[in-house]
PDB file of C-alpha atoms in Angstrom:
ATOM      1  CA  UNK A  86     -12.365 -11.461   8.185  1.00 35.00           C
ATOM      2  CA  UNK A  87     -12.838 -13.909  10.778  1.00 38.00           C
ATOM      3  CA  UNK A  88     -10.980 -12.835  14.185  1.00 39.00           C
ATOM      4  CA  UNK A  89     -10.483 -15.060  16.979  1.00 41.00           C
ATOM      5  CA  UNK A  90     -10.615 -12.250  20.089  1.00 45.00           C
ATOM      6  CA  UNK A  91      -9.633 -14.148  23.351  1.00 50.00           C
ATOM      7  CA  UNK A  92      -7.436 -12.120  25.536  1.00 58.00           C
ATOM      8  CA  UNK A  93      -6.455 -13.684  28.842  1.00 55.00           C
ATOM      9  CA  UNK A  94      -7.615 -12.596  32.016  1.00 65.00           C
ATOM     10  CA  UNK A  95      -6.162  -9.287  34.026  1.00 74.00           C
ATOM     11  CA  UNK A  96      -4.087 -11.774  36.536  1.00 71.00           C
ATOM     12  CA  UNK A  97      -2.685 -14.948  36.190  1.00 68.00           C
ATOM     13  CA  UNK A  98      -4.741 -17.600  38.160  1.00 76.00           C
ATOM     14  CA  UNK A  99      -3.433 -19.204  41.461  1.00 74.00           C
ATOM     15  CA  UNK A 100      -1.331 -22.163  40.130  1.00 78.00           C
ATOM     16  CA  UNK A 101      -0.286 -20.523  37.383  1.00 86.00           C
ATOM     17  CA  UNK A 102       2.711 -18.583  35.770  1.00 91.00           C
ATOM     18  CA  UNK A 103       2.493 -15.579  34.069  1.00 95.00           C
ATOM     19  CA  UNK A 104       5.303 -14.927  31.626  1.00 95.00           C
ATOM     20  CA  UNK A 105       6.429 -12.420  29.444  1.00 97.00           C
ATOM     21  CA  UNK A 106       8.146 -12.900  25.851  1.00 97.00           C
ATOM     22  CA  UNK A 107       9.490  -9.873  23.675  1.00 97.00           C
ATOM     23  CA  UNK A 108       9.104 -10.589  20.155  1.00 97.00           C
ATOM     24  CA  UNK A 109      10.050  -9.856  16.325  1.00 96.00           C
ATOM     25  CA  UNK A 110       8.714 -10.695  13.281  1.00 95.00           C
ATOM     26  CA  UNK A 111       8.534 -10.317   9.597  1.00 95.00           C
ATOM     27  CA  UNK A 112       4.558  -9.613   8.850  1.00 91.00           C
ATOM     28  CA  UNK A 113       5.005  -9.900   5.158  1.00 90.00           C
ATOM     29  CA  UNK A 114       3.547 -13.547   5.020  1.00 89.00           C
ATOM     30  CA  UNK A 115       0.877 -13.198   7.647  1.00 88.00           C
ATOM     31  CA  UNK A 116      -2.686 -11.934   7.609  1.00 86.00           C
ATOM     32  CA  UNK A 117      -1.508  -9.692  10.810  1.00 86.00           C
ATOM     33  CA  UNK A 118      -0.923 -10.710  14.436  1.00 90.00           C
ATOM     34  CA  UNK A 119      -4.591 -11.842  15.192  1.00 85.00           C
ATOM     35  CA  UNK A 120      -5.445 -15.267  14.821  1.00 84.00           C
ATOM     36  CA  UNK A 121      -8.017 -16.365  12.369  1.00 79.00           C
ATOM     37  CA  UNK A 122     -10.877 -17.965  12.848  1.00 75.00           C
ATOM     38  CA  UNK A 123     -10.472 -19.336   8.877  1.00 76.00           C
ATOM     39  CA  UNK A 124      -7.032 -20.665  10.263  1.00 74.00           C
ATOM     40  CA  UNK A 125      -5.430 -17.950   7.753  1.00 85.00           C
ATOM     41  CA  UNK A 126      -1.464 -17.571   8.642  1.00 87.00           C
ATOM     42  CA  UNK A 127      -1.101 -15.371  11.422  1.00 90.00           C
ATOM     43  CA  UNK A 128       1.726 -14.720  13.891  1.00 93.00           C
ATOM     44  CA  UNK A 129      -0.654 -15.255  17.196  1.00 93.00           C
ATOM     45  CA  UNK A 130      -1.169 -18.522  15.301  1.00 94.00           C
ATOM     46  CA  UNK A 131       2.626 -19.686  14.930  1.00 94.00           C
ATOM     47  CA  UNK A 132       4.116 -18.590  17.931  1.00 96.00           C
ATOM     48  CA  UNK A 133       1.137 -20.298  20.284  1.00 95.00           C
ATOM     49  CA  UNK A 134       1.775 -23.380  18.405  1.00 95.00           C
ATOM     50  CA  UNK A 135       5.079 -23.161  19.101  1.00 96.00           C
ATOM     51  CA  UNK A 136       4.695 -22.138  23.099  1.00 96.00           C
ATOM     52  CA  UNK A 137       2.581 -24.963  23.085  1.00 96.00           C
ATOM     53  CA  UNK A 138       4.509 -28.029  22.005  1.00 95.00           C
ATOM     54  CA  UNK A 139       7.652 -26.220  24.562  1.00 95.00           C
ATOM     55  CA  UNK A 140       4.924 -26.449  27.963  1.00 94.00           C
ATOM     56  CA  UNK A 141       3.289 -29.863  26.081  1.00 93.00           C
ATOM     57  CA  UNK A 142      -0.407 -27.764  26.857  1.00 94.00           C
ATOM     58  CA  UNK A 143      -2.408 -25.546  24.640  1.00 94.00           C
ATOM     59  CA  UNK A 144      -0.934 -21.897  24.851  1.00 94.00           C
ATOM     60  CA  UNK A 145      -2.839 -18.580  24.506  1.00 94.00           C
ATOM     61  CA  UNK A 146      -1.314 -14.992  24.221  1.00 95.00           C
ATOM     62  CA  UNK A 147      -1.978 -11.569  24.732  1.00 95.00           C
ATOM     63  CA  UNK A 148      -0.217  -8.926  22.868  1.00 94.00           C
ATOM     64  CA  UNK A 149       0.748  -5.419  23.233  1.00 93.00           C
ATOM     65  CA  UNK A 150      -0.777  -4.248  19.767  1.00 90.00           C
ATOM     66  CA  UNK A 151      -2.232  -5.926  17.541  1.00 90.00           C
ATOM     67  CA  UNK A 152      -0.714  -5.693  14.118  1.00 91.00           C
ATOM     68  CA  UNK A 153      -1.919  -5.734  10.620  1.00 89.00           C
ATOM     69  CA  UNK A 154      -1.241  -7.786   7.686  1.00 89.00           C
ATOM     70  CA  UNK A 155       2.233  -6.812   6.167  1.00 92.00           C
ATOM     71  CA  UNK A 156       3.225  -4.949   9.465  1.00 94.00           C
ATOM     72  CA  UNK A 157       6.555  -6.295  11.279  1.00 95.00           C
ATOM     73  CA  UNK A 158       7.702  -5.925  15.101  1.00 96.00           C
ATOM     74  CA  UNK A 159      11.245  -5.526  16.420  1.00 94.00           C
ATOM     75  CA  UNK A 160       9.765  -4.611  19.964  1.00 93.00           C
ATOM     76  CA  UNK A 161       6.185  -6.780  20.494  1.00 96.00           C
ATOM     77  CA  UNK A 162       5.426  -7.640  23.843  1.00 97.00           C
ATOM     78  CA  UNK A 163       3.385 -10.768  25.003  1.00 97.00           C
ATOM     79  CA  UNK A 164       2.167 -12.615  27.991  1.00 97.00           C
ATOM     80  CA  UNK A 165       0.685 -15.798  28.521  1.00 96.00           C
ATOM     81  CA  UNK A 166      -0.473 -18.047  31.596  1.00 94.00           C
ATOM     82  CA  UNK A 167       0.889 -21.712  32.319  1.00 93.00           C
ATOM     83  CA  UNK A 168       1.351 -24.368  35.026  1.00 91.00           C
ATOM     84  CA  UNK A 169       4.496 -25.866  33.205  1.00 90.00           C
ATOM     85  CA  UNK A 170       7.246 -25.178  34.742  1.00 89.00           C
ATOM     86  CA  UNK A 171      10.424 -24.367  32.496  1.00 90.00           C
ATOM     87  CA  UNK A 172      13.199 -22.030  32.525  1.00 90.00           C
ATOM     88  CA  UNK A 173      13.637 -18.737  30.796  1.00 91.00           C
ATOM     89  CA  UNK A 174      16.279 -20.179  28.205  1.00 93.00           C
ATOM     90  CA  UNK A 175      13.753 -23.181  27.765  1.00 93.00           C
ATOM     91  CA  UNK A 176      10.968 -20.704  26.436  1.00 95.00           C
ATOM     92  CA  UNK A 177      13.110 -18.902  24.579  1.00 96.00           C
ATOM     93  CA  UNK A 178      15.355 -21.103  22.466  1.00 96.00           C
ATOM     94  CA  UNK A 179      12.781 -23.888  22.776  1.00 95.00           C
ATOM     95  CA  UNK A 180      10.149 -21.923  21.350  1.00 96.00           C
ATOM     96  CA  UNK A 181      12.461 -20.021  18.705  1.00 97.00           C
ATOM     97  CA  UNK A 182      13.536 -23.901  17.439  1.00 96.00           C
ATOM     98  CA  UNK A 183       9.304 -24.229  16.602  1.00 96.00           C
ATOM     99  CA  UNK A 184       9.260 -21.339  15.225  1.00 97.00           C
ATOM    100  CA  UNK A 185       9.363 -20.189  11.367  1.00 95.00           C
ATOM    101  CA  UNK A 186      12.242 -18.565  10.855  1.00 95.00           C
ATOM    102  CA  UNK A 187      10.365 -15.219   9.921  1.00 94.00           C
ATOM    103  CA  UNK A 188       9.208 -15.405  13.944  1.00 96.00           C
ATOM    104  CA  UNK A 189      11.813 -15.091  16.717  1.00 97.00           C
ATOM    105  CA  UNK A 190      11.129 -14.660  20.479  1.00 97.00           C
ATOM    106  CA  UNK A 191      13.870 -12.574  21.737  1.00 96.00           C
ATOM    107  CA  UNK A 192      13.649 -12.833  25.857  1.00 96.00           C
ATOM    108  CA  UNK A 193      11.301 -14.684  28.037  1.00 96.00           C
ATOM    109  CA  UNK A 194      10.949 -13.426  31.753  1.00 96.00           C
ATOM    110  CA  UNK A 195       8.385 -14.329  34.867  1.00 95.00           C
ATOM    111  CA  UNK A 196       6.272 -11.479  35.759  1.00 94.00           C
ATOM    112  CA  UNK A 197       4.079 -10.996  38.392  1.00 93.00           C
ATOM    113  CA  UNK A 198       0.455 -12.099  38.477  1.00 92.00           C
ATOM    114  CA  UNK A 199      -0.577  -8.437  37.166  1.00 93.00           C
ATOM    115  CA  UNK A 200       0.653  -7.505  34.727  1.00 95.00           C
ATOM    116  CA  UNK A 201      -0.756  -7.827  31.468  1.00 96.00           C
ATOM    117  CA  UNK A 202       0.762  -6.493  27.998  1.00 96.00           C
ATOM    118  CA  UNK A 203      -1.747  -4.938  26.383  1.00 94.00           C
ATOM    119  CA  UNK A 204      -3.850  -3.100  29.699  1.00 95.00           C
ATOM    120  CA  UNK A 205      -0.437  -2.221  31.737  1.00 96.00           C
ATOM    121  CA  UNK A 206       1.527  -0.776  28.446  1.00 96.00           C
ATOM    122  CA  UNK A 207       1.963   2.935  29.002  1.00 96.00           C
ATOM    123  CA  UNK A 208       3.279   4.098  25.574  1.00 96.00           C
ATOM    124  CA  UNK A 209       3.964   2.536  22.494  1.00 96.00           C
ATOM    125  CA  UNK A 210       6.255   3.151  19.566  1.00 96.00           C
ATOM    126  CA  UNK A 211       6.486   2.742  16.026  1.00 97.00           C
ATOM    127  CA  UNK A 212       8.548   3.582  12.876  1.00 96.00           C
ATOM    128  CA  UNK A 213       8.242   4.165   9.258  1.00 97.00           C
ATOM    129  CA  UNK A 214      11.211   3.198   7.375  1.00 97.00           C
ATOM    130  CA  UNK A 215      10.965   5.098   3.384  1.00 97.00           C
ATOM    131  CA  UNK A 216      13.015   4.183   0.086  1.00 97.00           C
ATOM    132  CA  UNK A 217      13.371   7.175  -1.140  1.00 97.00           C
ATOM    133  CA  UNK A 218      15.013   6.684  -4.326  1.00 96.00           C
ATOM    134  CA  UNK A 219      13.970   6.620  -7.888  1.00 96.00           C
ATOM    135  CA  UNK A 220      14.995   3.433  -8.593  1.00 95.00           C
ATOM    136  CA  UNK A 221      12.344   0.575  -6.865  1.00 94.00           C
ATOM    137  CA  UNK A 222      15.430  -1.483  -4.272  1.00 93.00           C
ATOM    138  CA  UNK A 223      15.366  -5.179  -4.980  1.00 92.00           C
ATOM    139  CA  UNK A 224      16.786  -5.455  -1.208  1.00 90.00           C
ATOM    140  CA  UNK A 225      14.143  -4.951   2.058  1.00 90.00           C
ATOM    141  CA  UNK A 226      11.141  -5.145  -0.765  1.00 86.00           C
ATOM    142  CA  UNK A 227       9.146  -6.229   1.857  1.00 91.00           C
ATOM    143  CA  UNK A 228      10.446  -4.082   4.735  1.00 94.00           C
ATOM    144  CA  UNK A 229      10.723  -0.668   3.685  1.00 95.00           C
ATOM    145  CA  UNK A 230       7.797   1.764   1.401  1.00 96.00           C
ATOM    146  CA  UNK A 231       9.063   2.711  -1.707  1.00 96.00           C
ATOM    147  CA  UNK A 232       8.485   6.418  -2.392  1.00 96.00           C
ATOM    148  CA  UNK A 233       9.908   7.241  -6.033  1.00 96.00           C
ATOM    149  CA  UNK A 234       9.856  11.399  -5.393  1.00 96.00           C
ATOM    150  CA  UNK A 235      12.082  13.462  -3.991  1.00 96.00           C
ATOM    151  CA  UNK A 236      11.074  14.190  -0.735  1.00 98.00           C
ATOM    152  CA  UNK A 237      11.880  16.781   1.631  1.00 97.00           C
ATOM    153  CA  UNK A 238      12.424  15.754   5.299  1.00 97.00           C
ATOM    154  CA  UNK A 239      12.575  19.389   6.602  1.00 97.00           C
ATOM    155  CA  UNK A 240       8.920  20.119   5.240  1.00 98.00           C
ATOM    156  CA  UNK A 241       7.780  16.726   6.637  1.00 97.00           C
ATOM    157  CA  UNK A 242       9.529  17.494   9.785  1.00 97.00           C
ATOM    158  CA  UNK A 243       7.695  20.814  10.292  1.00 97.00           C
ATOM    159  CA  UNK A 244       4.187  19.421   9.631  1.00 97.00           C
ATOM    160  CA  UNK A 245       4.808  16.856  11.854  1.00 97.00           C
ATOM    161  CA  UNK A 246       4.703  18.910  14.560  1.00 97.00           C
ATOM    162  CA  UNK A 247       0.696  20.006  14.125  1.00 97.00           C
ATOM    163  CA  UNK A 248       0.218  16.791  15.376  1.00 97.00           C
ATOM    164  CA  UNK A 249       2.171  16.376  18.688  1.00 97.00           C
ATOM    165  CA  UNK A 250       0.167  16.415  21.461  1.00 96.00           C
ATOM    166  CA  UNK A 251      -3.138  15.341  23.111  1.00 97.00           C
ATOM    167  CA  UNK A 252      -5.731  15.409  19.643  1.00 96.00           C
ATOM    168  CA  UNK A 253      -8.488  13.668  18.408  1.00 94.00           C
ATOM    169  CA  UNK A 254      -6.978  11.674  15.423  1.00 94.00           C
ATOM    170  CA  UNK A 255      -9.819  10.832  13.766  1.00 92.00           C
ATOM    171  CA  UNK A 256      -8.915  11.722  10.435  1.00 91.00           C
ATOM    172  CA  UNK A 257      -6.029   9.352  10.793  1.00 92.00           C
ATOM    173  CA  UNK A 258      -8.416   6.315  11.865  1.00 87.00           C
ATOM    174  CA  UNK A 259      -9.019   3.615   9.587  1.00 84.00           C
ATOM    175  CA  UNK A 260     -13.039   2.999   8.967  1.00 76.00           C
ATOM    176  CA  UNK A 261     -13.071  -0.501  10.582  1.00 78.00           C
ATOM    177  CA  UNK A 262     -10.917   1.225  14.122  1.00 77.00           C
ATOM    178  CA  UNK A 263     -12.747  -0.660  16.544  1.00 74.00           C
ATOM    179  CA  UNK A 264     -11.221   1.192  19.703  1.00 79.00           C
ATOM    180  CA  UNK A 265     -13.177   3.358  22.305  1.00 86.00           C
ATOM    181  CA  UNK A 266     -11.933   6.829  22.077  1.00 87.00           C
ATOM    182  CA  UNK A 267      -9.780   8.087  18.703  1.00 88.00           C
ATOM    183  CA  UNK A 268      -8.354  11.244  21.499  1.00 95.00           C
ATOM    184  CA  UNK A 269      -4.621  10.157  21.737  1.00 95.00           C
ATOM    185  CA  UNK A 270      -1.310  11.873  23.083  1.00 96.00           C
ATOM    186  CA  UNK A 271       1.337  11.967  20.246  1.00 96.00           C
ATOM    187  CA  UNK A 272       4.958  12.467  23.027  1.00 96.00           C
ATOM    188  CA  UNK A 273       6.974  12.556  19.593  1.00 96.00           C
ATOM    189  CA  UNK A 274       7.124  12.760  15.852  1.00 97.00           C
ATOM    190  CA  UNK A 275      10.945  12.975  14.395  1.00 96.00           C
ATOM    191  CA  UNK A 276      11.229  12.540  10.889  1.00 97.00           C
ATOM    192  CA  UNK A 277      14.973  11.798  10.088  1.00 96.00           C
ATOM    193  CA  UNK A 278      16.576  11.357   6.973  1.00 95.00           C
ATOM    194  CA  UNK A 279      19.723   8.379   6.139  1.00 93.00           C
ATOM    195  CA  UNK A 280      21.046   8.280   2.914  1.00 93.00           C
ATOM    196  CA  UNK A 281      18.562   6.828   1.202  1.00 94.00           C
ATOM    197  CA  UNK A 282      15.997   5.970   4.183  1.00 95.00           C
ATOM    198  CA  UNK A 283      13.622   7.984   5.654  1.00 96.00           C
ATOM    199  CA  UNK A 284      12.591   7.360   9.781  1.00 97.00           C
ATOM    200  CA  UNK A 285       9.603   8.431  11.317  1.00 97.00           C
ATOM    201  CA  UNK A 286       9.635   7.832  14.731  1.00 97.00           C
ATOM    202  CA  UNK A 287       5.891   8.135  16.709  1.00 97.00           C
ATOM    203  CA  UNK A 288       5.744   7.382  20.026  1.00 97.00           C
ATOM    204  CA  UNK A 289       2.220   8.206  21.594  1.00 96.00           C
ATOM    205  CA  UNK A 290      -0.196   6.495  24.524  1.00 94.00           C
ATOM    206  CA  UNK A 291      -1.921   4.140  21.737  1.00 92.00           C
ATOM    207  CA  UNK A 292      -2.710   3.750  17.995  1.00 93.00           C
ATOM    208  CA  UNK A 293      -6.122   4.074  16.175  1.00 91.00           C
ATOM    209  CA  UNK A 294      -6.380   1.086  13.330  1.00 89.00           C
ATOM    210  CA  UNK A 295      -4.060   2.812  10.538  1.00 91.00           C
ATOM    211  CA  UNK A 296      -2.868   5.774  12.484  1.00 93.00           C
ATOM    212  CA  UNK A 297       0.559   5.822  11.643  1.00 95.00           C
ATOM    213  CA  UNK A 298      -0.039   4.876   8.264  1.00 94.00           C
ATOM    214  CA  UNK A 299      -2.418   7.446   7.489  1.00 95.00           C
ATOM    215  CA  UNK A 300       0.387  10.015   9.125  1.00 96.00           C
ATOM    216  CA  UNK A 301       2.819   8.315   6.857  1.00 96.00           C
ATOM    217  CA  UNK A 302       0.996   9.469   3.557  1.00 95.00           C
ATOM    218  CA  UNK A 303       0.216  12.345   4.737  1.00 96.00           C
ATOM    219  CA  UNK A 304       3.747  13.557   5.189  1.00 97.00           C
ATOM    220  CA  UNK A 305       5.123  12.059   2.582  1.00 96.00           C
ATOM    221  CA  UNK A 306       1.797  14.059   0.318  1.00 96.00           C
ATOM    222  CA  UNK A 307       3.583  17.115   2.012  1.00 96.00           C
ATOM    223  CA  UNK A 308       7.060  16.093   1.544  1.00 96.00           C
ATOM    224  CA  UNK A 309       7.061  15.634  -2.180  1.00 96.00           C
ATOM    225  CA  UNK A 310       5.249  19.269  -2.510  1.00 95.00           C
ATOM    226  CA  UNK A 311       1.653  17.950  -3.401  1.00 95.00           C
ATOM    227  CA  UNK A 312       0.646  19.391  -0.445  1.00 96.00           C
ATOM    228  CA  UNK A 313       1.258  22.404   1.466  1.00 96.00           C
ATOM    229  CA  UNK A 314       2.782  22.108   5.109  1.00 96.00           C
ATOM    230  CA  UNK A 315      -0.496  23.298   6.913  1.00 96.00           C
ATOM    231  CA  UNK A 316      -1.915  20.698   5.448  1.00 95.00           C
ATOM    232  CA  UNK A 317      -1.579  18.103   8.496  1.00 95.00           C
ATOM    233  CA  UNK A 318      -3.448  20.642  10.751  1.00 95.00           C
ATOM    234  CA  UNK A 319      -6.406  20.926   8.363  1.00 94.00           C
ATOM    235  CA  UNK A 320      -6.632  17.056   7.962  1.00 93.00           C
ATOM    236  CA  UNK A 321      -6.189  16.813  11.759  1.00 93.00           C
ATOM    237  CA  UNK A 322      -8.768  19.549  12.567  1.00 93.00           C
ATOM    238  CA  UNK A 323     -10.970  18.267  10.046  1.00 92.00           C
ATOM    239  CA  UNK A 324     -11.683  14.800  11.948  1.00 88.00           C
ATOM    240  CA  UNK A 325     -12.968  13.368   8.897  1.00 83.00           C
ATOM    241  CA  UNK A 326     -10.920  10.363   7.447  1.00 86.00           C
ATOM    242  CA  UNK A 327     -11.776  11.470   3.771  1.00 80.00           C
ATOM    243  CA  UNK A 328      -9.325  14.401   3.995  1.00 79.00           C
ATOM    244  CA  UNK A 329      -6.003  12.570   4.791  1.00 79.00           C
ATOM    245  CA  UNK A 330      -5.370  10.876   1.271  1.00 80.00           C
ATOM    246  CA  UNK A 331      -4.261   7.753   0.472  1.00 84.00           C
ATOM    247  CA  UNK A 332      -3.463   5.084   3.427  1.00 90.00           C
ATOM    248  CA  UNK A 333       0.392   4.233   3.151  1.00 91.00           C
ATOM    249  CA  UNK A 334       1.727   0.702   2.551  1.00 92.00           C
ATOM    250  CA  UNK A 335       2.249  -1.692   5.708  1.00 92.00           C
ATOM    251  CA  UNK A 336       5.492  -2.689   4.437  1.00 91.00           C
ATOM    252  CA  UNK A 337       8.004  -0.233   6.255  1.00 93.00           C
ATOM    253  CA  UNK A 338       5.819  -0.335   9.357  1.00 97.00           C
ATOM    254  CA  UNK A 339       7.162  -1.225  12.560  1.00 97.00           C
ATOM    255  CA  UNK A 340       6.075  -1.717  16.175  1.00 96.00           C
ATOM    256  CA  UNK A 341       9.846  -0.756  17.853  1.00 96.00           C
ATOM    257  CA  UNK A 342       8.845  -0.598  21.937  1.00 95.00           C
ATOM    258  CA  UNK A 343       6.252  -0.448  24.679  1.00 96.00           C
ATOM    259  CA  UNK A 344       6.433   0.914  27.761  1.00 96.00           C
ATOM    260  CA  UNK A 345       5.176  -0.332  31.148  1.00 96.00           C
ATOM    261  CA  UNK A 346       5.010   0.785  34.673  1.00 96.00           C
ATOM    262  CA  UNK A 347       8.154   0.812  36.747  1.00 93.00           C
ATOM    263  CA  UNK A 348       7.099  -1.990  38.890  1.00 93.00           C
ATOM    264  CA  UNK A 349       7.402  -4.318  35.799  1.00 94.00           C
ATOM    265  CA  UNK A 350      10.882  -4.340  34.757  1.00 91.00           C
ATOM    266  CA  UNK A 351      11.698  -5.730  30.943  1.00 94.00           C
ATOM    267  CA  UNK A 352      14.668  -6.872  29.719  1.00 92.00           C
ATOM    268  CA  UNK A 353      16.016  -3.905  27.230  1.00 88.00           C
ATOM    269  CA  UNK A 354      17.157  -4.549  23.437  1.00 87.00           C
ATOM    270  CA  UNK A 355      17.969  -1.812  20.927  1.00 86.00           C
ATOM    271  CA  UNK A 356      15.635  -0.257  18.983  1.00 90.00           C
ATOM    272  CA  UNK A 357      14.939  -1.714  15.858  1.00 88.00           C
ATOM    273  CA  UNK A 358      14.378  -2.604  12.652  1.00 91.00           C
ATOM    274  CA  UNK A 359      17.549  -4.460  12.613  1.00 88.00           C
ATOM    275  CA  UNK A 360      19.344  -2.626   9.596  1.00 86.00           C
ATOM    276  CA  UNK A 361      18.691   0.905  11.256  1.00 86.00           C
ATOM    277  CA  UNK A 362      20.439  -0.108  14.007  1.00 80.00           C
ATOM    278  CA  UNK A 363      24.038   1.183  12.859  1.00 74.00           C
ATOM    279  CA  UNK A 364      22.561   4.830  12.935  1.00 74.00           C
ATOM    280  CA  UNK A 365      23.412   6.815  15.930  1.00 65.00           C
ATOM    281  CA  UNK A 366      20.839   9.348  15.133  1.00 64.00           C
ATOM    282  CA  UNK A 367      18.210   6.668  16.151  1.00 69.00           C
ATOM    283  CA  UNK A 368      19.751   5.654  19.171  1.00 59.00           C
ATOM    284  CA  UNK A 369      17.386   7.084  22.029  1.00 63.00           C
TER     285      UNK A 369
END
């Protein structure tokens, strides 16, 4: 895979803006948020060609977390320098009208010269939305994992907890992880069941490559009884990649919110996905 790695510098350069854009989008058609070299679909791809015909100059971006192919984003935050001069409503609707309509930019704000969305994020948050249901849904195909057993949230639920807290995950990493250290802090871990959906909520300091989905099929190994609940401590104790089972599917994935500094004050939204949103169980 050819990756194009070209994140902007710490602070925006004298003469320049630096402004910040909270995004969604639909990863089921893209190769992930990274743009390729090959010139493969990506979403870094689409929304800096459409920044770039709003501020009529080339646009580059830097993203909170990097996303892989299939995985979506209801809370994605980016920055990007410029010398154009435009209003917030300009790069928002502007950019959302050259944008495909699986892309949307939610909020654009000014930020000062440093901060940066990927080195200044603090926390970051995803969720796992499950189908569990015998019956394969026709509806949110893309958008939600399909688990066909019964699973049990309380057994999930309790397993989860092995793994909150400062750990090394590196059972949970994916072979190709390219980041420095796989010792993260795991603040939370709710598994929740609604109706038909299962949530699980993980918000932690950073992700290894895979992380959550490796969690994701662990828990569910444990939830349908293949597994016992101990389980997740041995894989986690075990550090070794080879004992957590089969990587889940990037469909239901979700990057929901990060978290910056007080001194850099974002405009808020809910949390998403967008059809979870009615739950008041997932409100905080």
């Amino acid at each position: 895979m050819d990756i194009i790695d070209n994140d902007a510098a710490e602070s925006a350069a004298e003469g320049y803006s630096r402004i910040a854009l909270g995004v969604e989008y639909k990863g089921a058609r893209y190769r992930g948020w990274q743009r390729q070299a090959s010139g493969v679909a990506s979403v870094q791809q689409a929304l800096e060609q459409a920044l770039s015909k709003v501020a009529n100059a080339p646009i580059s971006v830097v993203c909170a977390g990097r996303t892989d192919a299939g995985v979506h984003a209801c809370g994605q935050i980016v920055h990007f320098d410029t010398n154009a001069v435009r209003d917030e409503r300009a790069w928002t609707m502007g950019t959302n009208f050259n944008l495909p309509r699986d892309i949307s930019v939610a909020w654009a704000q000014q930020m000062p010269a440093d901060f940066h969305a990927r080195f200044k994020a603090t926390a970051r948050r995803y969720r796992y939305v499950i189908y569990n249901d015998p019956i394969r849904p026709a509806h949110l195909a893309e958008e939600v994992t399909w688990n066909h057993r019964p699973l049990d949230v309380e057994r999930m639920a309790q397993a989860a907890q092995y793994l909150l807290g400062t750990h090394d995950f590196s059972a949970f990493r994916a072979s190709q992880c390219q980041a420095k250290s796989p010792v993260k802090h795991m603040y939370h871990l709710r598994v929740t069941r609604h109706g038909q959906m299962i949530v699980l909520d993980i918000r932690a300091t950073a992700f290894l490559h895979h992380m959550v989905r490796n969690i994701a099929g662990v828990l569910m190994s444990i939830g349908s009884g293949e597994r016992p609940i101990e389980w997740a401590r041995e894989v986690l104790q075990s550090r070794d990649r080879r004992e957590a089972g089969v990587t889940a599917h990037p469909y239901g994935l979700y990057l929901v919110q990060v978290e910056y500094p007080e001194q850099f004050t974002l405009p808020q939204r809910y949390i998403g996905p967008h059809f979870l949103t009615g739950f008041d169980a997932l409100a905080d």
